[in-house]
XYZ file of C-alpha atoms in Angstrom:
604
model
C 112.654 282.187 -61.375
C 112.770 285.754 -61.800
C 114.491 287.900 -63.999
C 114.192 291.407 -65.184
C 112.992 292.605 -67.981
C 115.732 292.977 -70.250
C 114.159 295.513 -72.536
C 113.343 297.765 -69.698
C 116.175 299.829 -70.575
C 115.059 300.825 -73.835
C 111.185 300.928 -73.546
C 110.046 303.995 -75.539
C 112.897 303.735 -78.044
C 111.680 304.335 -81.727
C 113.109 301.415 -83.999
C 114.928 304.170 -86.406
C 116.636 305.155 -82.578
C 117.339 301.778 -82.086
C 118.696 300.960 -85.477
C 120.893 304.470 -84.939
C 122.620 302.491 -82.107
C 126.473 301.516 -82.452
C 126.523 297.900 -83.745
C 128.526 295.559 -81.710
C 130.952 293.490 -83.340
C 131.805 289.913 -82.584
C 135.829 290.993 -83.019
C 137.645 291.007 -79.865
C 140.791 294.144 -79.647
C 142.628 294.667 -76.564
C 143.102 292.903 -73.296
C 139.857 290.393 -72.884
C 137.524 291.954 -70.283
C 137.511 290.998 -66.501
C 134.815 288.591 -65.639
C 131.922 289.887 -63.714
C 132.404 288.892 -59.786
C 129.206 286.424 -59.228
C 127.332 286.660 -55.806
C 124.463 284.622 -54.373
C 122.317 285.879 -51.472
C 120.527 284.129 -49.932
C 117.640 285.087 -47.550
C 114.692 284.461 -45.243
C 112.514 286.455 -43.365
C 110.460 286.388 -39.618
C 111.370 283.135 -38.833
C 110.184 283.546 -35.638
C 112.212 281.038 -33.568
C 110.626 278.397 -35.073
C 113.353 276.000 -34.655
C 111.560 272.816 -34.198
C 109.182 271.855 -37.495
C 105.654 271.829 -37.449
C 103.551 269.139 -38.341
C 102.539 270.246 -41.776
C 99.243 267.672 -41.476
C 97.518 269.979 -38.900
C 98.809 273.415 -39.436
C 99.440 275.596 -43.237
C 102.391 276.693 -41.036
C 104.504 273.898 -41.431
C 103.969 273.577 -44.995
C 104.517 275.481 -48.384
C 101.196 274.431 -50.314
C 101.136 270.953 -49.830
C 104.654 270.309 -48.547
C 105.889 269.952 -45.325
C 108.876 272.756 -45.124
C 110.393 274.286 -42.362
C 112.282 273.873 -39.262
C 115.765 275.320 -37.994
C 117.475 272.126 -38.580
C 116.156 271.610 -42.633
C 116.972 275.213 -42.756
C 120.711 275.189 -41.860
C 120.479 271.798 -44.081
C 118.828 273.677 -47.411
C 121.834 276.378 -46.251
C 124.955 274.679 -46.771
C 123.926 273.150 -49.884
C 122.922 276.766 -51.675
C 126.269 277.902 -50.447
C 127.952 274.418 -52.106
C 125.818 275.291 -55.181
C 127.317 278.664 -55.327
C 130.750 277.574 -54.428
C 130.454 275.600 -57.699
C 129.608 277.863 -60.053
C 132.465 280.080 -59.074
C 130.631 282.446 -57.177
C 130.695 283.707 -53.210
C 127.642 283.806 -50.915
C 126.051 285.805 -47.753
C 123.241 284.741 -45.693
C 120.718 288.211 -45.101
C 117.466 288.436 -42.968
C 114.780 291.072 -43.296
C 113.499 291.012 -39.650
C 111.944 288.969 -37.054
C 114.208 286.430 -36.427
C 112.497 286.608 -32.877
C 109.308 287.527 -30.987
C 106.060 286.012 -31.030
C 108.360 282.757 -30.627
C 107.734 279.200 -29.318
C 108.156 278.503 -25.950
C 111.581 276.320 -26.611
C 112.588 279.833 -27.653
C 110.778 282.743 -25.704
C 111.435 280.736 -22.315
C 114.673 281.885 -22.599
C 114.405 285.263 -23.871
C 114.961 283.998 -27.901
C 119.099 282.742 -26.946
C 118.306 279.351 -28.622
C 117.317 281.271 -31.841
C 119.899 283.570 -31.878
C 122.159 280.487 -31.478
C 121.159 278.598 -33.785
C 121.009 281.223 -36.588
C 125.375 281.584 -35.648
C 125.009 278.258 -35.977
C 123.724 278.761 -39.497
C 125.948 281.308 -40.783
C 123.495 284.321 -41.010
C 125.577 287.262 -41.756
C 123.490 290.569 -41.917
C 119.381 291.032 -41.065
C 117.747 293.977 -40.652
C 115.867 294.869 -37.471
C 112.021 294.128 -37.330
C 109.251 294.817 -35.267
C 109.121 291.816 -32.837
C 113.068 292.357 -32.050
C 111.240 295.091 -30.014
C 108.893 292.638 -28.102
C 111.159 292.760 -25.113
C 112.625 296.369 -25.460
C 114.997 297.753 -27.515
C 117.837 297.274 -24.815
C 117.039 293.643 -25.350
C 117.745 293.882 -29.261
C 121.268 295.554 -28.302
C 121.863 292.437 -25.630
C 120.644 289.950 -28.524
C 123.758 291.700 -30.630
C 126.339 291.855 -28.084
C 125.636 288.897 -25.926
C 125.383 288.835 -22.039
C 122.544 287.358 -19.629
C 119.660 289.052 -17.796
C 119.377 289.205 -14.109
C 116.130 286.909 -14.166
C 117.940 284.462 -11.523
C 115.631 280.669 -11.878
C 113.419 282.843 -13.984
C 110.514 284.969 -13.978
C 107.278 284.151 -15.833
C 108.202 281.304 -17.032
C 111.785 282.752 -18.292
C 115.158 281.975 -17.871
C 118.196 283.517 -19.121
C 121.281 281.714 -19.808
C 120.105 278.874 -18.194
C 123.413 276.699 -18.566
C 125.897 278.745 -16.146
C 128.504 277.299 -17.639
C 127.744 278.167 -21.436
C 126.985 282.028 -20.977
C 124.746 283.697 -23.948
C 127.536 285.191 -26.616
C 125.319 287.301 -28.496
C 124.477 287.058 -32.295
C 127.686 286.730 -34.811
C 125.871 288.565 -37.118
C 124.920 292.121 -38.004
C 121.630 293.938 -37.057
C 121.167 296.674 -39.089
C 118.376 299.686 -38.185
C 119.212 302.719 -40.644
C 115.950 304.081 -39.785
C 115.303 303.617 -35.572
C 117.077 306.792 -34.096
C 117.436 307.890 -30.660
C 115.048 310.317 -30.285
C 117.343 312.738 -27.823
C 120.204 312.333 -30.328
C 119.149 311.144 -33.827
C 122.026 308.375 -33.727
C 120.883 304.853 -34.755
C 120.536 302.518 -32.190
C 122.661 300.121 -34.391
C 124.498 300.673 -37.633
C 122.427 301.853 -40.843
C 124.217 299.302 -43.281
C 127.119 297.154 -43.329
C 129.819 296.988 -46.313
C 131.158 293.546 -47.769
C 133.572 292.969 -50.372
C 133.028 290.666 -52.985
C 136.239 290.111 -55.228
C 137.710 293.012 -54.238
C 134.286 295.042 -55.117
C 131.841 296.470 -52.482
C 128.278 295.962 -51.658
C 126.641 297.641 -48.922
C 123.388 295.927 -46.970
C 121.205 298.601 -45.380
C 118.629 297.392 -42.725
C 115.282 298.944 -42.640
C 112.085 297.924 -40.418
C 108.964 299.684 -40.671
C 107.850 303.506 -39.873
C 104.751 301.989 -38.440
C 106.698 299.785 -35.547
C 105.655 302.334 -32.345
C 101.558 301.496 -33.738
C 102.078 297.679 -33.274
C 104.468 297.201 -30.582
C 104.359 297.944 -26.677
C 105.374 301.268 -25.824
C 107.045 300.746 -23.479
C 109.101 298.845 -25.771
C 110.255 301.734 -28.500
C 110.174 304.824 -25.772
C 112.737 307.569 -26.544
C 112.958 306.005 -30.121
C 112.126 307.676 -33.766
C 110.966 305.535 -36.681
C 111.910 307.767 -39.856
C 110.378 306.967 -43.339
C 112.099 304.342 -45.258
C 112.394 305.768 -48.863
C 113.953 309.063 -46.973
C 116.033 306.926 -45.219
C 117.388 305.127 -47.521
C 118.112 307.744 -50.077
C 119.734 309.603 -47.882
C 122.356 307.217 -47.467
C 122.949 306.341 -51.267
C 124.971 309.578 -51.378
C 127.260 308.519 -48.492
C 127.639 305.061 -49.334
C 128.749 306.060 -53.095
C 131.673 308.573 -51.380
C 132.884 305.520 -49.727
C 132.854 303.732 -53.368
C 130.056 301.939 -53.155
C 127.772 301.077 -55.952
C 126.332 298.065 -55.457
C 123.382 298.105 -53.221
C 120.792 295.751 -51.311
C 118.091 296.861 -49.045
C 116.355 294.332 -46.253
C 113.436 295.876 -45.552
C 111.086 294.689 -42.806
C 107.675 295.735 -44.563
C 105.917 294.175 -47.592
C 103.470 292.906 -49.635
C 100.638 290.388 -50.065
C 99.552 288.379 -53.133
C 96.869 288.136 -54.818
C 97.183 284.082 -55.146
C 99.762 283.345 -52.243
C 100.421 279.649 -53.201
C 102.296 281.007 -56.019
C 105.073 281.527 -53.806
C 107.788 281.674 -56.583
C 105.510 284.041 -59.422
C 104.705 287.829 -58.908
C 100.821 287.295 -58.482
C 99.408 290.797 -58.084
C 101.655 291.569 -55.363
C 100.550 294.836 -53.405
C 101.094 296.475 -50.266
C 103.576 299.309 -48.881
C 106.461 297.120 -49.590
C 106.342 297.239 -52.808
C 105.603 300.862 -52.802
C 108.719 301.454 -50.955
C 110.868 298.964 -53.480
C 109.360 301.267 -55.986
C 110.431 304.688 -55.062
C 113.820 303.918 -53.477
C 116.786 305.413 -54.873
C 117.850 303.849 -58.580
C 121.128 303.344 -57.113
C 119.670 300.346 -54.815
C 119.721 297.507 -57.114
C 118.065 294.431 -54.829
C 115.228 294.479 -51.943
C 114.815 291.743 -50.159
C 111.379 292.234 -47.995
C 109.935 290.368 -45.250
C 106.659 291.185 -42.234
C 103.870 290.190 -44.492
C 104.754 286.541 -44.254
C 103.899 286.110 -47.883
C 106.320 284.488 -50.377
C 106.830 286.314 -53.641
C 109.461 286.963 -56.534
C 108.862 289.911 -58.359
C 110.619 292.397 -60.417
C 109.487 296.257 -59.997
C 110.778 299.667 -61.583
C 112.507 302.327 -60.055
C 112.362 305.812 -60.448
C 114.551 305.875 -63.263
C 112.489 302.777 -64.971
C 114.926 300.494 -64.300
C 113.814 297.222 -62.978
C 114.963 295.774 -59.744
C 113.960 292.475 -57.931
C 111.673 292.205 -54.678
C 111.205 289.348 -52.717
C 110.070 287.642 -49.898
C 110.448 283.808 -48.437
C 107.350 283.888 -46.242
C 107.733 283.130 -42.651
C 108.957 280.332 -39.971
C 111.913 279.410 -42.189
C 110.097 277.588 -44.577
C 112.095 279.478 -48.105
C 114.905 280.473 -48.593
C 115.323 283.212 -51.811
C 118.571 282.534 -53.416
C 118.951 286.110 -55.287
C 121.897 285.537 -58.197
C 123.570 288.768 -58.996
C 126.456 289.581 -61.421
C 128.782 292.841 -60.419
C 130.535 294.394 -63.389
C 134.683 295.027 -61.919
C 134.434 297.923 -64.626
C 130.953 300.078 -62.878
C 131.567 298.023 -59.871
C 127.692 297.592 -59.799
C 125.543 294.780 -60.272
C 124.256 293.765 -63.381
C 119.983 294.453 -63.243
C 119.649 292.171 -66.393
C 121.338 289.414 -65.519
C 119.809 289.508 -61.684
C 117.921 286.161 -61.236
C 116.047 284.925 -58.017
C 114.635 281.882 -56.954
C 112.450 281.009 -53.784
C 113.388 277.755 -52.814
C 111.397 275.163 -50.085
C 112.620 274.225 -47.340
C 112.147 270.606 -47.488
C 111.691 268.148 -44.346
C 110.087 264.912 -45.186
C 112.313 264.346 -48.558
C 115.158 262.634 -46.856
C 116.851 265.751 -46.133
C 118.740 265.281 -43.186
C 119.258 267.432 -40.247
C 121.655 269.502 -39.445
C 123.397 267.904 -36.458
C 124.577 271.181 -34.320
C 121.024 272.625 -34.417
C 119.590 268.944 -33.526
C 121.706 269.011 -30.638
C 120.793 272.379 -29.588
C 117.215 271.608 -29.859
C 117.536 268.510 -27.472
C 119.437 270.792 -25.002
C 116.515 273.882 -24.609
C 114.200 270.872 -25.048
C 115.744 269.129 -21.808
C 115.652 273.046 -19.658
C 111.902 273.861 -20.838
C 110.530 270.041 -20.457
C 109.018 270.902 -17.135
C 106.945 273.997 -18.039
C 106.459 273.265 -21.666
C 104.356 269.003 -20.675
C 102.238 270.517 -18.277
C 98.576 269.600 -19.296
C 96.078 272.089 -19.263
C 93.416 269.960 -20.332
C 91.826 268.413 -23.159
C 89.577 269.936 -25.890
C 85.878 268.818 -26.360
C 84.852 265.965 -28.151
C 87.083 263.548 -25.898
C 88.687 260.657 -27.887
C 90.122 262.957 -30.845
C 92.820 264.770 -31.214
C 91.544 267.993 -31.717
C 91.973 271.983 -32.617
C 90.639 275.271 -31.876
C 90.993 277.353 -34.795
C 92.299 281.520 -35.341
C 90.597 281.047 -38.479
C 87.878 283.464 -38.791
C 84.328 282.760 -39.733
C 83.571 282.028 -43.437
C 80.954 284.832 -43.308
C 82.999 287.527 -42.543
C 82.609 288.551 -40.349
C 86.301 288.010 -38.276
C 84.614 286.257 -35.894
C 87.126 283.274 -34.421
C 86.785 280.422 -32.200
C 89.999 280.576 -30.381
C 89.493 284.551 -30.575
C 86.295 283.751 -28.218
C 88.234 281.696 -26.305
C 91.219 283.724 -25.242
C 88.336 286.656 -24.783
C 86.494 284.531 -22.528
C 89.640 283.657 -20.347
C 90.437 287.244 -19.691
C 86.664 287.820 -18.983
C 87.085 285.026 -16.007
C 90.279 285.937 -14.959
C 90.120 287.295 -11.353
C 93.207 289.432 -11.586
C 92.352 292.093 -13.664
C 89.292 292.926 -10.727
C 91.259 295.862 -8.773
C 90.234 295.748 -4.962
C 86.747 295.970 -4.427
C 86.493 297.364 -7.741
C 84.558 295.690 -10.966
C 84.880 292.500 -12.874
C 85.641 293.233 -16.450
C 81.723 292.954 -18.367
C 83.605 293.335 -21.888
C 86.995 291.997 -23.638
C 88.316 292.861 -26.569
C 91.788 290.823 -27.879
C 93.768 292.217 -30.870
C 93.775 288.921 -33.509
C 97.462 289.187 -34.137
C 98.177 288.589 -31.186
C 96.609 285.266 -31.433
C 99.716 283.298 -33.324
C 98.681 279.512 -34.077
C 96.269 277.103 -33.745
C 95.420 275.590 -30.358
C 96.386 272.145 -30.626
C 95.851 268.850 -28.601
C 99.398 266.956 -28.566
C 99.097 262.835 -29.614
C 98.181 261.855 -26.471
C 94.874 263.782 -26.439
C 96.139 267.054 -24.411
C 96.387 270.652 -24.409
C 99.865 271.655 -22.967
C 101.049 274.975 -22.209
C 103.711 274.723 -25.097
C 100.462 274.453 -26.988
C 98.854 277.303 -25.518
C 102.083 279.402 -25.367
C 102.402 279.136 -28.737
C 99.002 280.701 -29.514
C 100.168 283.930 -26.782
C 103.293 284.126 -27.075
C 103.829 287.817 -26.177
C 103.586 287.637 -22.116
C 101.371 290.688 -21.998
C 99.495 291.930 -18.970
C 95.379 291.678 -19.227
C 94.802 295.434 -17.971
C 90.637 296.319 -17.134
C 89.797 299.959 -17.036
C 86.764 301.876 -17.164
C 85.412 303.578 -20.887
C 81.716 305.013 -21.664
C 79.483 303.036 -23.815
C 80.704 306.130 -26.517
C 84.348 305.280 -26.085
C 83.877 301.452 -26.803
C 81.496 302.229 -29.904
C 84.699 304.396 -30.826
C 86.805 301.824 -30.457
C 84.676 299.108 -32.539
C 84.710 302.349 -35.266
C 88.617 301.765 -35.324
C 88.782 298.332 -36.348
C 88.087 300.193 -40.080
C 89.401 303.577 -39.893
C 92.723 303.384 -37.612
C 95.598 304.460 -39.147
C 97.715 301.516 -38.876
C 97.722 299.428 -42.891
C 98.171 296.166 -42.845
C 95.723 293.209 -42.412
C 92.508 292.505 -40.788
C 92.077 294.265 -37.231
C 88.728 293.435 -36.176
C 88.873 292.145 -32.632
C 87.772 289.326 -30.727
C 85.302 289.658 -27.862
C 83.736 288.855 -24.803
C 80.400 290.289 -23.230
C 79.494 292.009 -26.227
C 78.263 291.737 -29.982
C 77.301 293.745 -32.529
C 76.739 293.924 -36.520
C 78.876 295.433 -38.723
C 78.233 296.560 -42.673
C 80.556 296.133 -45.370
C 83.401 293.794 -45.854
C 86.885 292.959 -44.752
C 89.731 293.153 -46.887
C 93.178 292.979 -46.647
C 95.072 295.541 -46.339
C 92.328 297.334 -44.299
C 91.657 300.854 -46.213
C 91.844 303.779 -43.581
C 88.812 305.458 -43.761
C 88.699 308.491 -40.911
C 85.400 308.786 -38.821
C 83.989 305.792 -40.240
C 80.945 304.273 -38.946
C 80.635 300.760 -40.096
C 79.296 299.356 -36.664
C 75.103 299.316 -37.236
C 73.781 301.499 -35.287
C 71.499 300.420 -32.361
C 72.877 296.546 -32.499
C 75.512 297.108 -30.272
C 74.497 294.816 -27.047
C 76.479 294.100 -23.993
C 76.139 291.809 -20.899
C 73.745 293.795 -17.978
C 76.765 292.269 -15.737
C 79.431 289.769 -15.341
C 76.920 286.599 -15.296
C 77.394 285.890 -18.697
C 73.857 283.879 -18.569
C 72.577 287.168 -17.793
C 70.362 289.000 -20.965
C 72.509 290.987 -22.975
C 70.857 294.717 -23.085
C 71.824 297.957 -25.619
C 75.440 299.921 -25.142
C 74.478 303.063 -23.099
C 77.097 305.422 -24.398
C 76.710 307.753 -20.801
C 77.666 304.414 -19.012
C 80.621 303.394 -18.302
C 81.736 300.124 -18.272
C 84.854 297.545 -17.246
C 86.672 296.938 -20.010
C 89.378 293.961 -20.253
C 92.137 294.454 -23.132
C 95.937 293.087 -22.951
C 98.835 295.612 -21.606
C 99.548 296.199 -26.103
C 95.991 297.151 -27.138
C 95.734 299.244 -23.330
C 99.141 301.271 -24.786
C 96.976 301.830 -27.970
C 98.984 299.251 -30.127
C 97.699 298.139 -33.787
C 96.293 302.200 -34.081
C 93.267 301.565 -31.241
C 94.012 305.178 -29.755
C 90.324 305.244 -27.857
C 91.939 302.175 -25.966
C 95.086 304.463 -24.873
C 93.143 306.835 -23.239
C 90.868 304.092 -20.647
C 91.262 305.606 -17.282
C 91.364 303.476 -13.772
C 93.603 300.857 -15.355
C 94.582 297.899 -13.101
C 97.359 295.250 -14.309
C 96.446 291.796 -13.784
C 98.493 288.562 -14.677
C 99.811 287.079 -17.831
C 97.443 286.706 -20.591
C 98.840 283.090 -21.417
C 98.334 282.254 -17.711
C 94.394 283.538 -18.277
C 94.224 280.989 -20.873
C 95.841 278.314 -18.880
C 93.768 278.580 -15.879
C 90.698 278.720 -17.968
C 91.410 275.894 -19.992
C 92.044 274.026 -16.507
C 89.038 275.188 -14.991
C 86.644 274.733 -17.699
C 88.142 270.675 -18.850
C 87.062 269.598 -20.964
C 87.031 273.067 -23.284
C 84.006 273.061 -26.028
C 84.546 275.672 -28.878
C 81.985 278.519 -28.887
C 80.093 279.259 -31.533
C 80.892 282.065 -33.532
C 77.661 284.475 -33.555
C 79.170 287.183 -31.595
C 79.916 289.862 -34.527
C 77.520 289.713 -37.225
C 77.924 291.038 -41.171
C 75.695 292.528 -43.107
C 76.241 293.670 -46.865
């Protein structure tokens, strides 16, 4: 557990100051004091729709270290019994979220535009969660229809989507709060939802303000956040303590959809070297905000920071898929009507599912239902992965080189490479692909029977992008290999998979990836790309004069994840679905054999 320093207060104090202080005496006078209200919140963070558990035995996403944690039904579970634990000790609870309670979601989910998540989490009591950047997968329309409830003209369904897909149980809409104090209509500068919400806590209030990040339009579709401002979260945020203390506030709590990353992330309960712009934010908010509760990162940490003032405050985070929950125990005085900084204590907590913790039964029962509408689509085999007779994987993990090369990153390169609707009419076949690794979500896993299904491969792209091909000279694609290291989007590794190309890079990767403007890390001269589309064909030196076909996915072709050079390809054509370019590939080339990863090479 965490808890703040208590002598932060008085760091710098001389012991003849400190010996100057009044003495406190033991003798009580007067009316005893008011006990301090108690308050436990509890919260998670990009949980992703993951409401069915993973099998912790083949994938670090179903597990905490080494055990098995997650799941929408252990999480409503691990739920009730923190609130029972607070009930006990005399004091009230609220369920929070810091963002991306949907997007890049499971098929059980995304089939039906994320409903069954937001169902489920009513079902589990949320309360409050801020807004993060995959709420905007679909549109910020969408994010106001996951708040108020309604269904989408989509009639059967389109790709592979159906909305409200039980006529008689139409979608009601979350019964909890989004919050976005920082994602403004451009036109007006009015929030698209409220900035913060106020509860009240034994007759004392505590407002909840919901931040995402400033970076969202870099790593979301445009289309998706047109006509919207992101404005800087410290600003933001201080510029509502002010208001909130007219209306008597002075307890406050942040959820903040940014964060940081660990240096040792299996200490998922310690503070172990915990750095990124999360924590810079938690550092310079306003002293006034006492808790912030942190989430995008996907990293689990419990830390304690100072504020501008030197007072210390807790951050945390409860990593991702519902796997922790961060009980954060607060104390609020009824005399400042604030909380209590040295008595704040939190706790991340694992969500355990293979302890004989049982279910909850409403989200079991909702699971079987969306399971029962999305059987059809979600069994269809693709095929089988090569050598036949295992049950196998083809990993995101990149290359323990370096160099970020991937095996399922070649893969889903290699489908778009081969898929024949991106070639406009009697125009070119795409002779390069590049795919953006976070779009590239799990594993790609055979089932027990031995085969790839497309709930498998859905899970791995689970955006529903386009594959767009357009034309860029030899000098724009070196560009855009330039930008995997000096874009101005921070955050983790960015260097693309590919497909009718490789090249050698010097340097190393790290995480976050420094921006360093007009960079050249790419080696100059190795750059080599396929003389056509035969990929048996001898690769032969970029010509930056020529121009060349380019394949990308409808979020890198908008410029998404800071690759600008990508933004500005000209003679784009929209193909399909970049999940159905894996699909048919995976059918077409049965059984699949993992390439090998040579394509990007490092150098020190």
């Amino acid at each position: 557990m965490r808890r703040p320093n208590l002598l932060a207060g008085v760091v710098g104090l001389s012991a003849a100051s400190l010996l100057a202080l009044p003495a406190l005496s033991s003798a009580r006078s007067g009316p005893e004091a008011p006990a301090p209200v108690k308050l436990d919140i509890l919260a998670i963070n990009d949980f992703h729709g993951q409401l069915e558990k993973l099998d912790a035995a083949r994938t670090s996403s179903g597990r905490i270290n080494s055990t098995p944690a997650g799941g929408g039904e252990y999480l409503a579970t691990h739920l009730t019994r923190l609130r029972a634990e607070a009930a006990a000790k005399g004091a009230a609870s609220v369920t929070v979220a810091a963002g991306d309670l949907i997007g890049a979601t499971p098929l059980l989910s995304a089939a039906f535009h994320d409903e069954p998540t937001i169902e489920a989490l009513n079902l589990m009591g949320l309360q409050i969660t801020s807004v993060g950047n995959h709420e905007f997968d679909e549109g910020y329309s969408e994010i106001l229809r996951m708040q108020n409830g309604g269904c989408l003209p989509d009639g059967t369904g389109a790709n592979n989507q159906n909305s409200c897909p039980d006529p008689a149980a139409p979608f009601p809409g979350a019964s909890f709060s989004y919050l976005a104090a920082n994602v403004k209509y451009t036109a007006t500068g009015g929030t698209i939802l409220p900035a913060y919400t106020i509860k009240k806590y034994g007759g004392i209030k505590v407002a909840f303000i919901g931040m995402t990040l400033k970076e969202t339009p870099d790593i979301v579709t445009k289309s998706g956040v047109e006509g919207l401002t992101f404005t800087d979260e410290v600003q933001t945020v201080n510029a509502l303590v002010p208001v909130l203390r007219d209306q008597g506030v002075r307890s406050m709590v942040v959820l903040l959809h940014q964060g940081g990353v660990p240096s040792d992330p299996t200490k998922y309960d310690e503070c172990a070297g915990v750095v990124g712009p999360g924590v810079d934010i938690a550092k310079a908010l306003d002293p006034a905000i006492d808790v912030v509760i942190t989430g995008h990162t996907h990293q689990a940490y419990n830390c304690t920071v100072l504020d501008p003032a030197g007072n210390p405050r807790l951050l945390t985070s409860a990593s991702s898929l519902g796997r922790l929950v961060t009980r954060v125990s607060v104390e609020i005085s009824p005399k400042t009507r604030d909380i209590v900084r040295s008595t704040a204590v939190a706790k991340n907590n694992i969500v355990t599912n293979s302890d004989g913790t049982a279910p909850t039964p409403t989200i079991t029962a909702l699971i079987a239902k969306y399971r029962a509408f999305v059987a059809t689509i979600a069994n269809k085999v693709l095929g089988q992965i090569a050598p036949a007779g295992t049950t196998n994987a083809i990993t995101r993990t990149a290359d323990a080189d370096g160099s970020g090369d991937s095996p399922l990153g070649n893969l889903i390169a290699d489908a778009q490479r081969a898929d024949p609707t991106v070639i406009p009419p009697g125009g070119r076949a795409p002779q390069i692909v590049l795919m953006n690794p976070g779009g590239i979500r799990a594993d790609l896993l055979e089932d027990a029977s031995g085969n790839v299904t497309y709930a498998a491969a859905f899970n791995v792209q689970p955006f529903n992008n386009y594959v767009v091909s357009m034309d860029l000279t030899g000098a724009q694609v070196l560009a855009v290999l330039n930008q995997q290291w000096n874009n101005p989007t921070p955050g983790a590794n960015r260097v693309l998979q590919v497909s009718g190309i490789s090249y050698t890079f010097q340097g190393t990767l790290v995480t976050p990836v420094p921006a360093v403007p007009n960079s050249n890390h790419v080696v100059a001269g190795t750059v080599m790309v396929d003389s056509d589309v035969n990929p048996d064909t001898p690769m032969v030196p970029l010509d930056p004069a020529a121009t060349y076909r380019v394949a990308v996915n409808s979020f890198l072709s908008d410029g998404g994840d800071g690759f600008s050079v990508l933004a500005a390809g000209t003679n784009k054509y929209f193909g399909g679905l970049d999940i159905d370019s894996l699909a048919n590939y995976m059918t077409a080339n049965n059984p699949t054999t993992p390439t090998a990863t040579d394509r990007i090479t490092i150098v020190p």
